[in-house]
C-alpha atoms as a PDB file:
ATOM      1  CA  GLN A   1     -20.515-236.996 162.555  1.00  0.00           C
ATOM      2  CA  VAL A   2     -20.594-233.973 164.849  1.00  0.00           C
ATOM      3  CA  GLN A   3     -23.963-232.693 165.988  1.00  0.00           C
ATOM      4  CA  LEU A   4     -24.782-229.668 168.147  1.00  0.00           C
ATOM      5  CA  VAL A   5     -28.159-229.325 169.847  1.00  0.00           C
ATOM      6  CA  GLU A   6     -29.122-226.055 171.516  1.00  0.00           C
ATOM      7  CA  SER A   7     -31.781-225.501 174.146  1.00  0.00           C
ATOM      8  CA  GLY A   8     -32.936-222.803 176.541  1.00  0.00           C
ATOM      9  CA  GLY A   9     -34.119-220.011 174.268  1.00  0.00           C
ATOM     10  CA  GLY A  10     -37.436-218.281 174.751  1.00  0.00           C
ATOM     11  CA  LEU A  11     -39.225-215.053 175.583  1.00  0.00           C
ATOM     12  CA  VAL A  12     -38.137-212.905 178.508  1.00  0.00           C
ATOM     13  CA  GLN A  13     -38.745-209.342 179.666  1.00  0.00           C
ATOM     14  CA  ALA A  14     -35.996-206.763 179.552  1.00  0.00           C
ATOM     15  CA  GLY A  15     -33.759-207.079 182.601  1.00  0.00           C
ATOM     16  CA  GLY A  16     -34.423-210.790 182.876  1.00  0.00           C
ATOM     17  CA  SER A  17     -32.171-213.800 182.423  1.00  0.00           C
ATOM     18  CA  LEU A  18     -31.945-216.889 180.257  1.00  0.00           C
ATOM     19  CA  ARG A  19     -29.513-219.783 180.135  1.00  0.00           C
ATOM     20  CA  LEU A  20     -28.671-221.464 176.851  1.00  0.00           C
ATOM     21  CA  SER A  21     -27.162-224.924 176.586  1.00  0.00           C
ATOM     22  CA  CYS A  22     -25.515-226.708 173.675  1.00  0.00           C
ATOM     23  CA  ALA A  23     -24.686-230.392 173.753  1.00  0.00           C
ATOM     24  CA  ALA A  24     -22.185-231.780 171.287  1.00  0.00           C
ATOM     25  CA  SER A  25     -22.186-235.381 170.133  1.00  0.00           C
ATOM     26  CA  GLY A  26     -20.036-237.442 167.802  1.00  0.00           C
ATOM     27  CA  SER A  27     -16.273-237.539 167.538  1.00  0.00           C
ATOM     28  CA  ILE A  28     -15.164-234.535 169.571  1.00  0.00           C
ATOM     29  CA  PHE A  29     -11.444-234.008 169.996  1.00  0.00           C
ATOM     30  CA  ARG A  30     -10.525-232.761 173.461  1.00  0.00           C
ATOM     31  CA  ILE A  31      -8.854-229.608 172.093  1.00  0.00           C
ATOM     32  CA  ASN A  32     -11.471-227.329 170.602  1.00  0.00           C
ATOM     33  CA  ILE A  33     -13.243-224.023 170.910  1.00  0.00           C
ATOM     34  CA  MET A  34     -16.962-223.789 171.598  1.00  0.00           C
ATOM     35  CA  GLY A  35     -18.995-220.658 171.430  1.00  0.00           C
ATOM     36  CA  TRP A  36     -22.156-218.751 170.718  1.00  0.00           C
ATOM     37  CA  TYR A  37     -22.967-216.428 167.860  1.00  0.00           C
ATOM     38  CA  ARG A  38     -26.162-214.594 167.072  1.00  0.00           C
ATOM     39  CA  GLN A  39     -27.828-213.362 163.946  1.00  0.00           C
ATOM     40  CA  ALA A  40     -30.848-211.237 163.142  1.00  0.00           C
ATOM     41  CA  PRO A  41     -32.586-211.415 159.749  1.00  0.00           C
ATOM     42  CA  GLY A  42     -30.632-209.505 157.138  1.00  0.00           C
ATOM     43  CA  LYS A  43     -27.621-209.027 159.382  1.00  0.00           C
ATOM     44  CA  GLN A  44     -24.236-210.696 159.673  1.00  0.00           C
ATOM     45  CA  ARG A  45     -23.647-213.340 162.292  1.00  0.00           C
ATOM     46  CA  GLU A  46     -22.127-211.720 165.389  1.00  0.00           C
ATOM     47  CA  LEU A  47     -19.784-213.171 167.988  1.00  0.00           C
ATOM     48  CA  VAL A  48     -21.328-213.474 171.431  1.00  0.00           C
ATOM     49  CA  ALA A  49     -18.722-215.496 173.319  1.00  0.00           C
ATOM     50  CA  THR A  50     -16.226-218.323 172.901  1.00  0.00           C
ATOM     51  CA  ILE A  51     -14.460-220.635 175.319  1.00  0.00           C
ATOM     52  CA  THR A  52     -11.502-222.916 174.686  1.00  0.00           C
ATOM     53  CA  SER A  53     -11.083-226.402 176.095  1.00  0.00           C
ATOM     54  CA  GLY A  54      -8.652-224.755 178.529  1.00  0.00           C
ATOM     55  CA  ASP A  55     -11.415-222.364 179.693  1.00  0.00           C
ATOM     56  CA  SER A  56     -10.052-219.207 178.100  1.00  0.00           C
ATOM     57  CA  THR A  57     -12.982-216.955 177.244  1.00  0.00           C
ATOM     58  CA  HIS A  58     -13.646-214.154 174.807  1.00  0.00           C
ATOM     59  CA  TYR A  59     -16.745-211.941 174.633  1.00  0.00           C
ATOM     60  CA  GLY A  60     -18.291-209.611 172.124  1.00  0.00           C
ATOM     61  CA  ASP A  61     -18.270-205.989 173.287  1.00  0.00           C
ATOM     62  CA  SER A  62     -22.054-205.751 173.452  1.00  0.00           C
ATOM     63  CA  VAL A  63     -22.393-208.566 176.009  1.00  0.00           C
ATOM     64  CA  LYS A  64     -19.362-208.043 178.258  1.00  0.00           C
ATOM     65  CA  GLY A  65     -20.336-207.902 181.906  1.00  0.00           C
ATOM     66  CA  ARG A  66     -23.795-209.346 181.236  1.00  0.00           C
ATOM     67  CA  PHE A  67     -23.219-212.766 179.663  1.00  0.00           C
ATOM     68  CA  THR A  68     -21.065-215.601 180.968  1.00  0.00           C
ATOM     69  CA  ILE A  69     -19.922-218.592 178.932  1.00  0.00           C
ATOM     70  CA  SER A  70     -18.887-221.872 180.551  1.00  0.00           C
ATOM     71  CA  ARG A  71     -18.424-225.484 179.556  1.00  0.00           C
ATOM     72  CA  ASP A  72     -18.500-229.000 180.905  1.00  0.00           C
ATOM     73  CA  ASN A  73     -15.884-230.954 178.980  1.00  0.00           C
ATOM     74  CA  ALA A  74     -16.993-234.307 180.358  1.00  0.00           C
ATOM     75  CA  LYS A  75     -20.515-233.703 179.039  1.00  0.00           C
ATOM     76  CA  LYS A  76     -19.322-231.927 175.871  1.00  0.00           C
ATOM     77  CA  THR A  77     -21.682-229.091 176.696  1.00  0.00           C
ATOM     78  CA  VAL A  78     -21.338-225.327 176.571  1.00  0.00           C
ATOM     79  CA  PHE A  79     -23.558-222.883 178.432  1.00  0.00           C
ATOM     80  CA  LEU A  80     -24.383-219.215 178.032  1.00  0.00           C
ATOM     81  CA  GLN A  81     -25.796-217.433 181.069  1.00  0.00           C
ATOM     82  CA  MET A  82     -27.439-214.225 179.887  1.00  0.00           C
ATOM     83  CA  ASN A  83     -28.322-211.611 182.499  1.00  0.00           C
ATOM     84  CA  SER A  84     -29.661-208.061 182.252  1.00  0.00           C
ATOM     85  CA  LEU A  85     -31.126-208.865 178.870  1.00  0.00           C
ATOM     86  CA  LYS A  86     -32.026-206.002 176.552  1.00  0.00           C
ATOM     87  CA  PRO A  87     -34.433-205.868 173.594  1.00  0.00           C
ATOM     88  CA  GLU A  88     -31.420-205.544 171.308  1.00  0.00           C
ATOM     89  CA  ASP A  89     -30.293-209.008 172.428  1.00  0.00           C
ATOM     90  CA  THR A  90     -33.224-210.438 170.468  1.00  0.00           C
ATOM     91  CA  ASP A  91     -31.750-212.790 167.874  1.00  0.00           C
ATOM     92  CA  VAL A  92     -31.330-216.378 166.862  1.00  0.00           C
ATOM     93  CA  TYR A  93     -28.431-217.771 168.871  1.00  0.00           C
ATOM     94  CA  TYR A  94     -26.220-220.409 167.278  1.00  0.00           C
ATOM     95  CA  CYS A  95     -23.852-222.802 168.987  1.00  0.00           C
ATOM     96  CA  ASN A  96     -20.475-223.245 167.319  1.00  0.00           C
ATOM     97  CA  LEU A  97     -17.692-225.804 167.626  1.00  0.00           C
ATOM     98  CA  GLN A  98     -14.280-225.204 166.092  1.00  0.00           C
ATOM     99  CA  MET A  99     -12.195-228.354 165.847  1.00  0.00           C
ATOM    100  CA  PHE A 100      -9.045-228.748 163.775  1.00  0.00           C
ATOM    101  CA  GLU A 101      -9.912-226.462 160.850  1.00  0.00           C
ATOM    102  CA  ASN A 102     -13.615-227.238 160.762  1.00  0.00           C
ATOM    103  CA  ASP A 103     -16.616-225.248 161.947  1.00  0.00           C
ATOM    104  CA  TYR A 104     -19.776-226.950 163.141  1.00  0.00           C
ATOM    105  CA  TRP A 105     -23.068-225.186 163.838  1.00  0.00           C
ATOM    106  CA  GLY A 106     -26.257-225.937 165.696  1.00  0.00           C
ATOM    107  CA  GLN A 107     -29.689-225.250 164.300  1.00  0.00           C
ATOM    108  CA  GLY A 108     -30.167-222.096 166.365  1.00  0.00           C
ATOM    109  CA  THR A 109     -32.460-221.119 169.210  1.00  0.00           C
ATOM    110  CA  GLN A 110     -34.602-217.976 169.301  1.00  0.00           C
ATOM    111  CA  VAL A 111     -34.133-215.488 172.116  1.00  0.00           C
ATOM    112  CA  THR A 112     -36.705-212.705 172.310  1.00  0.00           C
ATOM    113  CA  VAL A 113     -36.464-209.888 174.845  1.00  0.00           C
ATOM    114  CA  SER A 114     -39.548-207.733 175.249  1.00  0.00           C
ATOM    115  CA  SER A 115     -39.365-204.122 176.406  1.00  0.00           C
END
């Protein structure tokens, strides 16, 4: 059974930085896509960034140039470095793993950016 555990969320002032981590466990095939999405109450889940097992990355328009996604395949972990944070980045951030035709999600971690 696949499990994703996020860490690193918290409260930060505008302009600050946070680093999120997501560790995957279970039967993880080496070819997959890991990523981060975010969701505010009453809104649709939004793409933040994804990274393939070959290190190809894709970012949502609102975070380009500020956030960086990376991964450690040996540790089955994906990271999200968030710089120049804005109050509008406040959301619950969810880790995602796409493997074969299945989607797996973490429990979410709250990121709050104060103005």
